[in-house]
Amino acid sequence: MTGVQTFVITQRNAPAGLKPATAGTASRTLDEALEAKAQIIELLELGHFQLRKWASNIPELLSDIPQEECLLSSKTFTGHDSCSLKVLGLKWEPTTDTFSFDVKSSIRPCTKRVILSEIAKIFDPLGFLAPLTIKAKCLLQRLWLLGIDWDSDPPEDVNSVWETFCNQLSILKDLRIPRCMTINNTLTYELHGFCDSSELAYGAVIYIRVSTADGLTQTRLVCAKARVAPIKKISLPRLELCAAVLLTNLAKFVLDTYLTKLTLHAIYLWSDSTVVLSWLRSHSSRWTTFVANRVGHIQDIFSTETCFSHSLTNIELNRSRDTLLIQSAHVRISQLWNQVYCAAL
């Protein structure tokens, strides 16, 4: 038998968690984590590999690991020190078990080249910062439509928007996204997805809603994605349909990733567009090519009776219709996600 076949827990975690330079995995209980740690160590020793820079949100898991092989010091968990590490490009703080961001932005003259450079600096694979980064992408599209050269000065109003965006980047240091999506005595897991659009951009966001036997509920942000509306103007209902396609693809990605780890009891995909909902409840052949192709794509992946049967008609989604954009530097991204959508769950 091969090594991965021999070690049962390692076999479950190795394909997704082991990389050439790093290994990351999660367990439901301390006993399961200890067993996984022992099996991973034993497996890698077969190839004379040794794991270093150990880190965990549970100090007991590292109690038998030599201090020089641990990334975290003992005082880290007492509040006298802080430590973070990169997990597949995301900054993870083990002591608080949260993801955080450290985006350093220098105030430079607003040009198309600078905006593109600043956007590229923000690594956000799960879309946690989508409400903020989409503003810069919309601004870049506007410069493109104005025909501004890469290093030319833009209009004054564009400069003002860019300066506001750079100032808003400072809020990222206070943003914390919980990593763990489960709680003790979990009874049910529900996936809730929301999509919406404006004339500037459209996007989608996925949450996991957890309920316990005690009646407690908890909602966790899983991932999000936002896209700038195409340069060629299309109607708002069609943009809403594009948002529904984006949500469908995002939900499928989440399901493919988590179905082996969580048992979902319900899936809800929400849209506030009654036009989109009417399209989805009919056969795709009834509509024009643009609508038919996208409706057919959604219907091939999800049952419309199960997923797109509700609309958010009685919930205020917008502060200015575009729910993806931050309008004030005083509004934190985490508050935006929570106030706009979590209240609906």
Coordinates of N, CA and C in Angstrom, one line a residue, residues 36-198:
A36 N -4.5 13.7 12.8 CA -4.1 14.2 11.5 C -2.6 14.6 11.5
K37 N -2.3 15.4 12.6 CA -0.9 15.8 12.7 C 0.1 14.7 12.8
A38 N -0.3 13.7 13.6 CA 0.6 12.5 13.8 C 0.8 11.7 12.4
Q39 N -0.3 11.6 11.7 CA -0.3 10.9 10.5 C 0.5 11.6 9.4
I40 N 0.3 12.9 9.3 CA 1.1 13.7 8.4 C 2.6 13.7 8.6
I41 N 2.9 13.8 9.9 CA 4.4 13.7 10.3 C 4.9 12.4 9.9
E42 N 4.2 11.3 10.2 CA 4.7 10.0 9.9 C 4.8 9.7 8.4
L43 N 3.8 10.2 7.7 CA 3.8 10.1 6.2 C 5.0 10.8 5.6
L44 N 5.3 12.0 6.0 CA 6.3 12.8 5.4 C 7.7 12.2 5.8
E45 N 7.8 11.6 7.0 CA 9.0 11.0 7.4 C 9.4 9.8 6.5
L46 N 8.5 9.2 5.8 CA 8.8 8.2 4.9 C 9.7 8.7 3.7
G47 N 9.5 10.0 3.4 CA 10.3 10.6 2.4 C 11.4 11.5 2.9
H48 N 11.6 11.4 4.3 CA 12.6 12.2 5.0 C 12.4 13.7 4.8
F49 N 11.1 14.0 4.9 CA 10.7 15.4 5.0 C 10.3 15.8 6.4
Q50 N 10.6 17.0 6.8 CA 10.3 17.5 8.1 C 9.5 18.8 8.1
L51 N 8.3 18.9 8.7 CA 7.5 20.1 8.7 C 8.0 21.1 9.7
R52 N 8.1 22.3 9.4 CA 8.5 23.4 10.3 C 7.5 24.5 10.2
K53 N 7.7 25.5 11.0 CA 6.8 26.7 11.1 C 5.4 26.3 11.4
W54 N 5.2 25.5 12.4 CA 3.9 25.0 12.8 C 3.1 26.2 13.4
A55 N 1.8 26.2 13.1 CA 0.9 27.2 13.6 C -0.5 26.6 13.7
S56 N -1.2 27.0 14.8 CA -2.6 26.5 15.0 C -3.3 27.5 15.8
N57 N -4.6 27.5 15.7 CA -5.4 28.4 16.6 C -5.7 27.7 18.0
I58 N -5.2 26.5 18.1 CA -5.3 25.8 19.4 C -3.9 25.5 20.0
P59 N -3.5 26.1 21.1 CA -2.1 25.9 21.6 C -1.8 24.5 21.9
E60 N -2.8 23.7 22.4 CA -2.6 22.3 22.8 C -2.1 21.5 21.6
L61 N -2.4 21.9 20.4 CA -2.0 21.1 19.3 C -0.5 21.2 19.0
L62 N 0.1 22.3 19.6 CA 1.5 22.5 19.3 C 2.4 22.2 20.6
S63 N 1.8 21.6 21.6 CA 2.5 21.4 22.9 C 3.7 20.5 22.8
D64 N 3.7 19.5 21.9 CA 4.8 18.6 21.7 C 5.7 18.9 20.6
I65 N 5.5 20.1 20.0 CA 6.4 20.5 18.9 C 7.5 21.4 19.4
P66 N 8.7 21.2 19.1 CA 9.8 22.0 19.6 C 9.6 23.5 19.3
Q67 N 9.9 24.4 20.2 CA 9.7 25.8 20.0 C 10.3 26.3 18.8
E68 N 11.5 25.8 18.4 CA 12.2 26.4 17.3 C 11.5 26.0 16.0
E69 N 10.6 25.0 16.0 CA 9.9 24.6 14.8 C 8.5 25.2 14.7
C70 N 8.1 26.0 15.7 CA 6.8 26.6 15.7 C 6.9 28.1 15.2
L71 N 5.9 28.5 14.5 CA 5.9 29.9 14.0 C 5.4 30.8 15.2
L72 N 4.5 30.2 16.0 CA 3.9 31.0 17.1 C 4.7 30.8 18.4
S73 N 4.9 31.8 19.1 CA 5.5 31.7 20.5 C 4.4 31.5 21.5
S74 N 4.8 31.0 22.7 CA 3.8 30.8 23.7 C 3.1 32.0 24.2
K75 N 3.8 33.2 24.1 CA 3.2 34.4 24.6 C 2.3 35.0 23.5
T76 N 2.3 34.4 22.3 CA 1.3 34.9 21.3 C -0.1 34.8 21.8
F77 N -0.4 33.7 22.4 CA -1.8 33.4 22.9 C -2.2 34.1 24.1
T78 N -1.2 34.8 24.7 CA -1.6 35.6 26.0 C -1.9 37.1 25.7
G79 N -1.7 37.4 24.4 CA -2.1 38.8 24.0 C -0.9 39.8 24.1
H80 N 0.3 39.3 24.4 CA 1.5 40.1 24.4 C 2.2 40.2 23.1
D81 N 1.8 39.4 22.2 CA 2.5 39.4 20.9 C 1.4 39.1 19.8
S82 N 1.8 39.3 18.6 CA 0.9 38.9 17.5 C 1.7 38.2 16.4
C83 N 1.0 37.4 15.7 CA 1.7 36.7 14.6 C 0.7 36.4 13.5
S84 N 1.1 36.4 12.3 CA 0.3 36.0 11.2 C 1.1 35.3 10.2
L85 N 0.5 34.5 9.3 CA 1.2 33.8 8.3 C 0.3 33.8 7.0
K86 N 1.0 33.5 5.9 CA 0.3 33.4 4.7 C -0.2 32.0 4.4
V87 N -1.5 31.8 4.1 CA -2.0 30.5 3.8 C -2.6 30.6 2.4
L88 N -1.9 30.1 1.4 CA -2.3 30.2 0.0 C -2.6 31.6 -0.4
G89 N -1.7 32.5 0.1 CA -1.8 33.9 -0.3 C -2.7 34.8 0.6
L90 N -3.4 34.1 1.5 CA -4.3 34.9 2.4 C -3.5 35.0 3.8
K91 N -3.7 36.2 4.4 CA -3.0 36.4 5.7 C -3.9 35.9 6.8
W92 N -3.4 34.9 7.5 CA -4.2 34.2 8.6 C -3.6 34.5 9.9
E93 N -4.4 34.9 10.9 CA -3.9 35.1 12.3 C -4.4 34.0 13.1
P94 N -3.6 33.1 13.5 CA -4.0 31.9 14.3 C -4.6 32.2 15.6
T95 N -4.1 33.2 16.3 CA -4.6 33.5 17.7 C -6.1 33.9 17.7
T96 N -6.5 34.6 16.6 CA -7.9 35.0 16.5 C -8.7 34.1 15.5
D97 N -7.9 33.3 14.7 CA -8.5 32.4 13.7 C -9.3 33.2 12.7
T98 N -8.7 34.3 12.2 CA -9.3 35.1 11.2 C -8.4 35.5 10.1
F99 N -8.9 35.8 9.0 CA -8.2 36.3 7.8 C -8.1 37.8 7.9
S100 N -7.0 38.4 7.6 CA -6.9 39.8 7.6 C -6.1 40.3 6.4
F101 N -6.0 41.6 6.2 CA -5.4 42.2 5.0 C -4.5 43.3 5.4
D102 N -3.4 43.4 4.7 CA -2.4 44.4 4.9 C -2.0 45.0 3.6
V103 N -2.8 46.0 3.1 CA -2.6 46.6 1.9 C -1.9 47.9 2.1
K104 N -0.8 48.1 1.5 CA 0.0 49.3 1.7 C -0.2 50.1 0.4
S105 N -0.7 51.3 0.5 CA -1.0 52.1 -0.7 C -0.3 53.4 -0.5
S106 N 0.5 53.8 -1.5 CA 1.2 55.1 -1.4 C 0.4 56.0 -2.3
I107 N 0.2 57.3 -1.8 CA -0.5 58.3 -2.5 C 0.3 58.7 -3.7
R108 N -0.1 58.3 -4.9 CA 0.6 58.7 -6.1 C -0.3 59.4 -7.0
P109 N 0.2 60.2 -8.0 CA -0.7 60.8 -8.9 C -1.6 59.9 -9.6
C110 N -2.8 60.3 -9.8 CA -3.8 59.4 -10.4 C -3.6 59.3 -11.9
T111 N -3.2 58.2 -12.3 CA -3.1 57.9 -13.8 C -3.6 56.5 -14.0
K112 N -3.9 56.1 -15.2 CA -4.4 54.8 -15.5 C -3.4 53.7 -15.1
R113 N -2.1 54.0 -15.3 CA -1.1 53.1 -14.9 C -1.0 52.8 -13.4
V114 N -1.1 53.9 -12.7 CA -1.1 53.8 -11.2 C -2.3 53.0 -10.7
I115 N -3.5 53.3 -11.2 CA -4.7 52.6 -10.7 C -4.6 51.1 -11.0
L116 N -4.1 50.8 -12.2 CA -3.9 49.3 -12.5 C -2.9 48.7 -11.6
S117 N -1.8 49.4 -11.3 CA -0.8 48.9 -10.4 C -1.3 48.7 -9.0
E118 N -2.1 49.7 -8.5 CA -2.7 49.5 -7.1 C -3.7 48.4 -7.0
I119 N -4.5 48.2 -8.0 CA -5.4 47.1 -8.0 C -4.7 45.7 -8.0
A120 N -3.6 45.7 -8.8 CA -2.9 44.4 -8.8 C -2.2 44.1 -7.5
K121 N -2.0 45.1 -6.7 CA -1.3 44.8 -5.4 C -2.3 44.1 -4.4
I122 N -3.6 44.2 -4.6 CA -4.6 43.7 -3.7 C -4.9 42.2 -4.1
F123 N -4.3 41.3 -3.3 CA -4.6 39.9 -3.6 C -5.8 39.4 -2.8
D124 N -6.9 39.2 -3.5 CA -8.2 38.9 -2.8 C -8.9 37.7 -3.5
P125 N -8.4 36.5 -3.5 CA -8.9 35.4 -4.3 C -10.3 35.1 -3.9
L126 N -10.8 35.3 -2.7 CA -12.1 35.0 -2.3 C -13.1 36.1 -2.4
G127 N -12.6 37.3 -2.8 CA -13.5 38.4 -3.0 C -14.0 39.1 -1.8
F128 N -13.3 38.9 -0.6 CA -13.7 39.6 0.6 C -13.7 41.1 0.4
L129 N -12.9 41.6 -0.4 CA -12.7 43.1 -0.6 C -13.5 43.6 -1.8
A130 N -14.3 42.8 -2.4 CA -15.0 43.2 -3.6 C -15.7 44.5 -3.5
P131 N -16.4 44.8 -2.4 CA -17.1 46.1 -2.4 C -16.1 47.3 -2.5
L132 N -14.9 47.1 -2.2 CA -13.9 48.2 -2.3 C -13.2 48.2 -3.6
T133 N -12.7 47.0 -4.0 CA -11.8 46.9 -5.3 C -12.7 47.2 -6.5
I134 N -14.0 47.0 -6.5 CA -14.8 47.2 -7.7 C -14.8 48.7 -8.0
K135 N -14.6 49.6 -7.0 CA -14.6 51.0 -7.2 C -13.5 51.4 -8.1
A136 N -12.3 50.8 -7.8 CA -11.1 51.2 -8.6 C -11.2 50.6 -10.0
K137 N -11.9 49.5 -10.2 CA -12.0 48.9 -11.5 C -13.0 49.7 -12.3
C138 N -14.0 50.2 -11.7 CA -15.0 51.1 -12.4 C -14.3 52.4 -12.8
L139 N -13.4 52.9 -11.9 CA -12.7 54.1 -12.3 C -11.7 53.9 -13.4
L140 N -11.1 52.7 -13.5 CA -10.2 52.4 -14.6 C -11.0 52.3 -15.9
Q141 N -12.2 51.7 -15.8 CA -13.0 51.7 -17.1 C -13.4 53.1 -17.5
R142 N -13.7 53.9 -16.6 CA -14.0 55.3 -16.9 C -12.9 56.0 -17.6
L143 N -11.7 55.8 -17.1 CA -10.5 56.4 -17.8 C -10.3 55.9 -19.2
W144 N -10.6 54.6 -19.4 CA -10.5 54.0 -20.7 C -11.5 54.6 -21.7
L145 N -12.7 54.8 -21.2 CA -13.8 55.4 -22.0 C -13.5 56.9 -22.4
L146 N -12.8 57.6 -21.5 CA -12.4 59.0 -21.7 C -11.2 59.1 -22.7
G147 N -10.6 57.9 -23.0 CA -9.4 58.0 -23.9 C -8.2 58.5 -23.2
I148 N -8.1 58.5 -21.9 CA -6.9 59.0 -21.2 C -5.7 58.1 -21.4
D149 N -4.5 58.7 -21.7 CA -3.3 57.9 -21.9 C -2.9 57.3 -20.6
W150 N -1.9 56.4 -20.6 CA -1.5 55.7 -19.4 C -0.9 56.6 -18.3
D151 N -0.2 57.7 -18.7 CA 0.4 58.5 -17.8 C -0.1 60.0 -17.8
S152 N -1.2 60.2 -18.4 CA -1.8 61.5 -18.5 C -2.7 61.8 -17.3
D153 N -2.8 63.1 -17.0 CA -3.6 63.5 -15.9 C -5.1 63.4 -16.2
P154 N -5.9 62.8 -15.3 CA -7.3 62.6 -15.6 C -8.1 63.9 -15.1
P155 N -9.4 64.0 -15.4 CA -10.2 65.1 -14.9 C -10.1 65.2 -13.4
E156 N -10.5 66.4 -12.8 CA -10.4 66.6 -11.4 C -11.3 65.7 -10.6
D157 N -12.5 65.5 -11.1 CA -13.4 64.6 -10.4 C -12.9 63.2 -10.2
V158 N -12.2 62.7 -11.2 CA -11.6 61.4 -11.2 C -10.5 61.4 -10.1
N159 N -9.7 62.5 -10.0 CA -8.7 62.6 -9.0 C -9.3 62.5 -7.6
S160 N -10.4 63.2 -7.4 CA -11.1 63.2 -6.1 C -11.6 61.8 -5.7
V161 N -12.1 61.0 -6.7 CA -12.6 59.7 -6.4 C -11.4 58.8 -6.1
W162 N -10.3 59.0 -6.8 CA -9.1 58.1 -6.5 C -8.5 58.4 -5.2
E163 N -8.5 59.7 -4.8 CA -8.0 60.0 -3.4 C -8.8 59.4 -2.4
T164 N -10.1 59.4 -2.5 CA -11.0 58.8 -1.6 C -10.8 57.3 -1.5
F165 N -10.6 56.7 -2.6 CA -10.3 55.2 -2.6 C -9.1 54.9 -1.9
C166 N -8.0 55.7 -2.1 CA -6.7 55.4 -1.4 C -6.9 55.6 0.1
N167 N -7.7 56.6 0.5 CA -7.9 56.8 1.9 C -8.7 55.6 2.5
Q168 N -9.6 55.1 1.8 CA -10.4 54.0 2.3 C -9.6 52.7 2.4
L169 N -8.5 52.6 1.8 CA -7.6 51.4 1.9 C -7.2 51.2 3.4
S170 N -7.1 52.3 4.1 CA -6.7 52.2 5.5 C -7.6 51.4 6.4
I171 N -8.9 51.3 6.0 CA -9.8 50.5 6.8 C -9.5 49.0 6.8
L172 N -8.7 48.6 5.8 CA -8.5 47.2 5.7 C -7.7 46.6 6.9
K173 N -6.9 47.4 7.5 CA -6.2 46.9 8.7 C -7.1 46.5 9.8
D174 N -8.3 47.0 9.9 CA -9.2 46.6 10.9 C -10.2 45.5 10.5
L175 N -10.1 45.1 9.2 CA -11.1 44.1 8.7 C -10.6 42.7 9.2
R176 N -11.5 41.9 9.7 CA -11.2 40.5 10.1 C -12.4 39.6 9.6
I177 N -12.0 38.6 8.9 CA -13.0 37.6 8.4 C -12.8 36.3 9.1
P178 N -13.8 35.8 9.8 CA -13.6 34.5 10.5 C -13.3 33.4 9.6
R179 N -12.4 32.6 9.9 CA -12.0 31.4 9.0 C -13.0 30.3 9.2
C180 N -13.3 30.0 10.5 CA -14.2 28.8 10.8 C -15.6 29.1 10.5
M181 N -16.3 28.2 9.8 CA -17.7 28.4 9.5 C -18.6 27.5 10.2
T182 N -18.1 26.8 11.2 CA -19.0 25.9 12.0 C -18.9 26.3 13.5
I183 N -19.9 25.8 14.2 CA -20.0 26.0 15.7 C -20.3 24.7 16.3
N184 N -20.2 24.6 17.6 CA -20.5 23.3 18.3 C -21.9 23.0 18.2
N185 N -22.2 21.7 18.2 CA -23.5 21.1 18.1 C -24.3 21.6 16.9
T186 N -23.6 21.7 15.8 CA -24.3 22.2 14.6 C -25.4 21.2 14.1
L187 N -26.6 21.7 13.8 CA -27.7 20.9 13.4 C -27.9 21.0 11.9
T188 N -27.8 22.2 11.3 CA -28.1 22.3 9.9 C -27.1 23.3 9.3
Y189 N -26.8 23.1 8.0 CA -26.0 24.1 7.2 C -26.9 24.5 6.0
E190 N -26.9 25.8 5.8 CA -27.7 26.3 4.6 C -26.7 27.2 3.8
L191 N -26.8 27.1 2.5 CA -26.0 28.0 1.7 C -27.0 29.1 1.1
H192 N -26.6 30.3 1.3 CA -27.4 31.5 0.8 C -26.5 32.3 -0.1
G193 N -27.0 32.5 -1.3 CA -26.3 33.4 -2.2 C -27.1 34.5 -2.7
F194 N -26.5 35.7 -2.8 CA -27.2 36.9 -3.3 C -26.5 37.5 -4.5
C195 N -27.3 38.0 -5.4 CA -26.7 38.7 -6.6 C -27.5 40.0 -6.8
D196 N -26.8 40.9 -7.4 CA -27.4 42.2 -7.6 C -26.6 43.0 -8.7
S197 N -27.1 44.0 -9.2 CA -26.4 44.7 -10.3 C -26.8 46.2 -10.2
S198 N -26.0 47.0 -10.8 CA -26.3 48.4 -11.1 C -25.8 48.7 -12.5

